[in-house]
PDB file of C-alpha atoms in Angstrom:
ATOM      1  CA  MET S 344     -34.824 -41.185 -76.314  1.00  0.00           C
ATOM      2  CA  ALA S 345     -36.449 -39.087 -73.646  1.00  0.00           C
ATOM      3  CA  VAL S 346     -36.489 -35.488 -74.926  1.00  0.00           C
ATOM      4  CA  LYS S 347     -36.861 -32.511 -72.568  1.00  0.00           C
ATOM      5  CA  ILE S 348     -37.328 -28.803 -73.189  1.00  0.00           C
ATOM      6  CA  ARG S 349     -35.085 -27.153 -70.696  1.00  0.00           C
ATOM      7  CA  LEU S 350     -32.786 -24.227 -69.927  1.00  0.00           C
ATOM      8  CA  ARG S 351     -29.166 -24.079 -70.921  1.00  0.00           C
ATOM      9  CA  ARG S 352     -27.205 -21.456 -68.915  1.00  0.00           C
ATOM     10  CA  MET S 353     -25.089 -18.923 -70.777  1.00  0.00           C
ATOM     11  CA  GLY S 354     -23.540 -15.608 -69.799  1.00  0.00           C
ATOM     12  CA  ALA S 355     -20.939 -14.589 -67.275  1.00  0.00           C
ATOM     13  CA  LYS S 356     -20.593 -15.368 -63.614  1.00  0.00           C
ATOM     14  CA  LYS S 357     -23.437 -13.808 -61.585  1.00  0.00           C
ATOM     15  CA  LYS S 358     -25.054 -12.657 -64.817  1.00  0.00           C
ATOM     16  CA  PRO S 359     -27.080 -15.575 -66.124  1.00  0.00           C
ATOM     17  CA  PHE S 360     -28.702 -15.716 -69.534  1.00  0.00           C
ATOM     18  CA  TYR S 361     -30.524 -18.903 -70.624  1.00  0.00           C
ATOM     19  CA  ARG S 362     -31.277 -20.491 -73.959  1.00  0.00           C
ATOM     20  CA  ILE S 363     -34.314 -22.625 -74.066  1.00  0.00           C
ATOM     21  CA  VAL S 364     -33.370 -25.844 -75.795  1.00  0.00           C
ATOM     22  CA  VAL S 365     -34.609 -29.238 -76.791  1.00  0.00           C
ATOM     23  CA  ALA S 366     -32.206 -31.956 -75.532  1.00  0.00           C
ATOM     24  CA  ASP S 367     -31.849 -35.571 -74.771  1.00  0.00           C
ATOM     25  CA  ALA S 368     -32.522 -35.995 -70.981  1.00  0.00           C
ATOM     26  CA  ARG S 369     -29.263 -37.943 -70.609  1.00  0.00           C
ATOM     27  CA  MET S 370     -27.066 -35.015 -71.855  1.00  0.00           C
ATOM     28  CA  PRO S 371     -25.556 -32.525 -69.355  1.00  0.00           C
ATOM     29  CA  ARG S 372     -27.235 -29.215 -68.779  1.00  0.00           C
ATOM     30  CA  ASP S 373     -24.844 -27.230 -70.960  1.00  0.00           C
ATOM     31  CA  GLY S 374     -24.073 -30.190 -73.334  1.00  0.00           C
ATOM     32  CA  ARG S 375     -25.264 -31.164 -76.719  1.00  0.00           C
ATOM     33  CA  PHE S 376     -28.763 -30.214 -77.635  1.00  0.00           C
ATOM     34  CA  ILE S 377     -31.078 -30.904 -80.609  1.00  0.00           C
ATOM     35  CA  GLU S 378     -32.595 -27.423 -81.251  1.00  0.00           C
ATOM     36  CA  GLU S 379     -32.717 -24.017 -79.672  1.00  0.00           C
ATOM     37  CA  VAL S 380     -36.292 -22.814 -79.288  1.00  0.00           C
ATOM     38  CA  GLY S 381     -36.025 -19.612 -77.257  1.00  0.00           C
ATOM     39  CA  THR S 382     -34.191 -17.390 -74.846  1.00  0.00           C
ATOM     40  CA  TYR S 383     -34.767 -16.238 -71.134  1.00  0.00           C
ATOM     41  CA  ASP S 384     -33.146 -13.246 -69.568  1.00  0.00           C
ATOM     42  CA  PRO S 385     -34.022 -13.052 -65.828  1.00  0.00           C
ATOM     43  CA  LEU S 386     -31.981  -9.944 -65.311  1.00  0.00           C
ATOM     44  CA  GLN S 387     -34.142  -7.535 -67.319  1.00  0.00           C
ATOM     45  CA  SER S 388     -36.738  -5.711 -65.233  1.00  0.00           C
ATOM     46  CA  PRO S 389     -39.656  -7.652 -66.549  1.00  0.00           C
ATOM     47  CA  SER S 390     -37.951 -11.035 -67.403  1.00  0.00           C
ATOM     48  CA  ALA S 391     -37.582 -11.272 -71.113  1.00  0.00           C
ATOM     49  CA  VAL S 392     -38.597 -14.519 -72.733  1.00  0.00           C
ATOM     50  CA  THR S 393     -38.695 -15.270 -76.472  1.00  0.00           C
ATOM     51  CA  TRP S 394     -40.060 -18.335 -78.064  1.00  0.00           C
ATOM     52  CA  LYS S 395     -40.153 -20.055 -81.450  1.00  0.00           C
ATOM     53  CA  ARG S 396     -43.865 -20.775 -80.947  1.00  0.00           C
ATOM     54  CA  GLU S 397     -44.259 -23.226 -83.791  1.00  0.00           C
ATOM     55  CA  ARG S 398     -41.158 -25.282 -82.795  1.00  0.00           C
ATOM     56  CA  ILE S 399     -42.336 -25.386 -79.165  1.00  0.00           C
ATOM     57  CA  ARG S 400     -45.692 -26.809 -80.324  1.00  0.00           C
ATOM     58  CA  TYR S 401     -44.020 -29.244 -82.591  1.00  0.00           C
ATOM     59  CA  TRP S 402     -41.813 -30.691 -79.823  1.00  0.00           C
ATOM     60  CA  LEU S 403     -44.684 -30.853 -77.348  1.00  0.00           C
ATOM     61  CA  LYS S 404     -46.823 -32.592 -79.934  1.00  0.00           C
ATOM     62  CA  ASN S 405     -44.071 -35.121 -80.357  1.00  0.00           C
ATOM     63  CA  GLY S 406     -43.704 -35.972 -76.789  1.00  0.00           C
ATOM     64  CA  ALA S 407     -41.038 -33.593 -75.468  1.00  0.00           C
ATOM     65  CA  GLN S 408     -41.430 -33.015 -71.705  1.00  0.00           C
ATOM     66  CA  PRO S 409     -40.774 -29.431 -70.471  1.00  0.00           C
ATOM     67  CA  THR S 410     -38.953 -29.132 -67.100  1.00  0.00           C
ATOM     68  CA  GLU S 411     -40.795 -27.458 -64.241  1.00  0.00           C
ATOM     69  CA  THR S 412     -39.009 -24.089 -64.876  1.00  0.00           C
ATOM     70  CA  VAL S 413     -39.778 -24.169 -68.601  1.00  0.00           C
ATOM     71  CA  ARG S 414     -43.395 -25.210 -67.884  1.00  0.00           C
ATOM     72  CA  SER S 415     -43.837 -22.167 -65.497  1.00  0.00           C
ATOM     73  CA  LEU S 416     -42.304 -19.787 -68.202  1.00  0.00           C
ATOM     74  CA  LEU S 417     -44.738 -21.234 -70.713  1.00  0.00           C
ATOM     75  CA  VAL S 418     -47.689 -20.576 -68.436  1.00  0.00           C
ATOM     76  CA  ARG S 419     -46.475 -17.074 -67.435  1.00  0.00           C
ATOM     77  CA  THR S 420     -46.008 -15.915 -71.022  1.00  0.00           C
ATOM     78  CA  GLY S 421     -49.362 -17.322 -72.141  1.00  0.00           C
ATOM     79  CA  LEU S 422     -47.912 -20.026 -74.429  1.00  0.00           C
ATOM     80  CA  THR S 423     -49.842 -22.847 -72.751  1.00  0.00           C
ATOM     81  CA  ASP S 424     -50.511 -25.713 -75.031  1.00  0.00           C
ATOM     82  CA  ARG S 425     -53.212 -28.305 -75.042  1.00  0.00           C
ATOM     83  CA  GLN S 426     -50.590 -31.000 -74.366  1.00  0.00           C
ATOM     84  CA  LEU S 427     -49.598 -29.357 -71.071  1.00  0.00           C
ATOM     85  CA  ARG S 428     -53.183 -29.425 -69.815  1.00  0.00           C
ATOM     86  CA  LEU S 429     -53.707 -32.962 -70.949  1.00  0.00           C
ATOM     87  CA  ARG S 430     -50.623 -34.178 -69.192  1.00  0.00           C
ATOM     88  CA  GLU S 431     -51.570 -32.827 -65.878  1.00  0.00           C
ATOM     89  CA  THR S 432     -55.200 -34.112 -65.936  1.00  0.00           C
ATOM     90  CA  PRO S 433     -54.697 -37.877 -65.962  1.00  0.00           C
ATOM     91  CA  GLU S 434     -52.453 -37.862 -62.935  1.00  0.00           C
ATOM     92  CA  GLU S 435     -55.062 -36.162 -60.917  1.00  0.00           C
ATOM     93  CA  GLY S 436     -57.930 -38.334 -62.357  1.00  0.00           C
ATOM     94  CA  ALA S 437     -56.079 -41.529 -61.615  1.00  0.00           C
ATOM     95  CA  GLY S 438     -56.409 -41.204 -57.831  1.00  0.00           C
ATOM     96  CA  SER S 439     -60.100 -40.327 -57.914  1.00  0.00           C
ATOM     97  CA  ALA S 440     -60.972 -43.170 -60.270  1.00  0.00           C
ATOM     98  CA  THR S 441     -59.913 -45.865 -57.734  1.00  0.00           C
ATOM     99  CA  ALA S 442     -62.037 -44.335 -54.943  1.00  0.00           C
TER     100      ALA S 442
END
């Protein structure tokens, strides 16, 4: 089962509010999820992001892949994790190892 950390849209029309959830990659965006690990409100003046830090680290450690948007939120709020850096490095190193 491929697990993703992604945004689940909530709120009214034209007034989005997102919950950051851990979900099976095959489930729909607003469908069933495993666990809620935070919230994101883009309408506040500085965008408000709240995290359950220990649960984010747990899921990253166990192989959950954050989407690009969630990855950028992790970096912007300073919640970068060692797993994020390790995942990016081998892709870049694979091309230079063959040359």
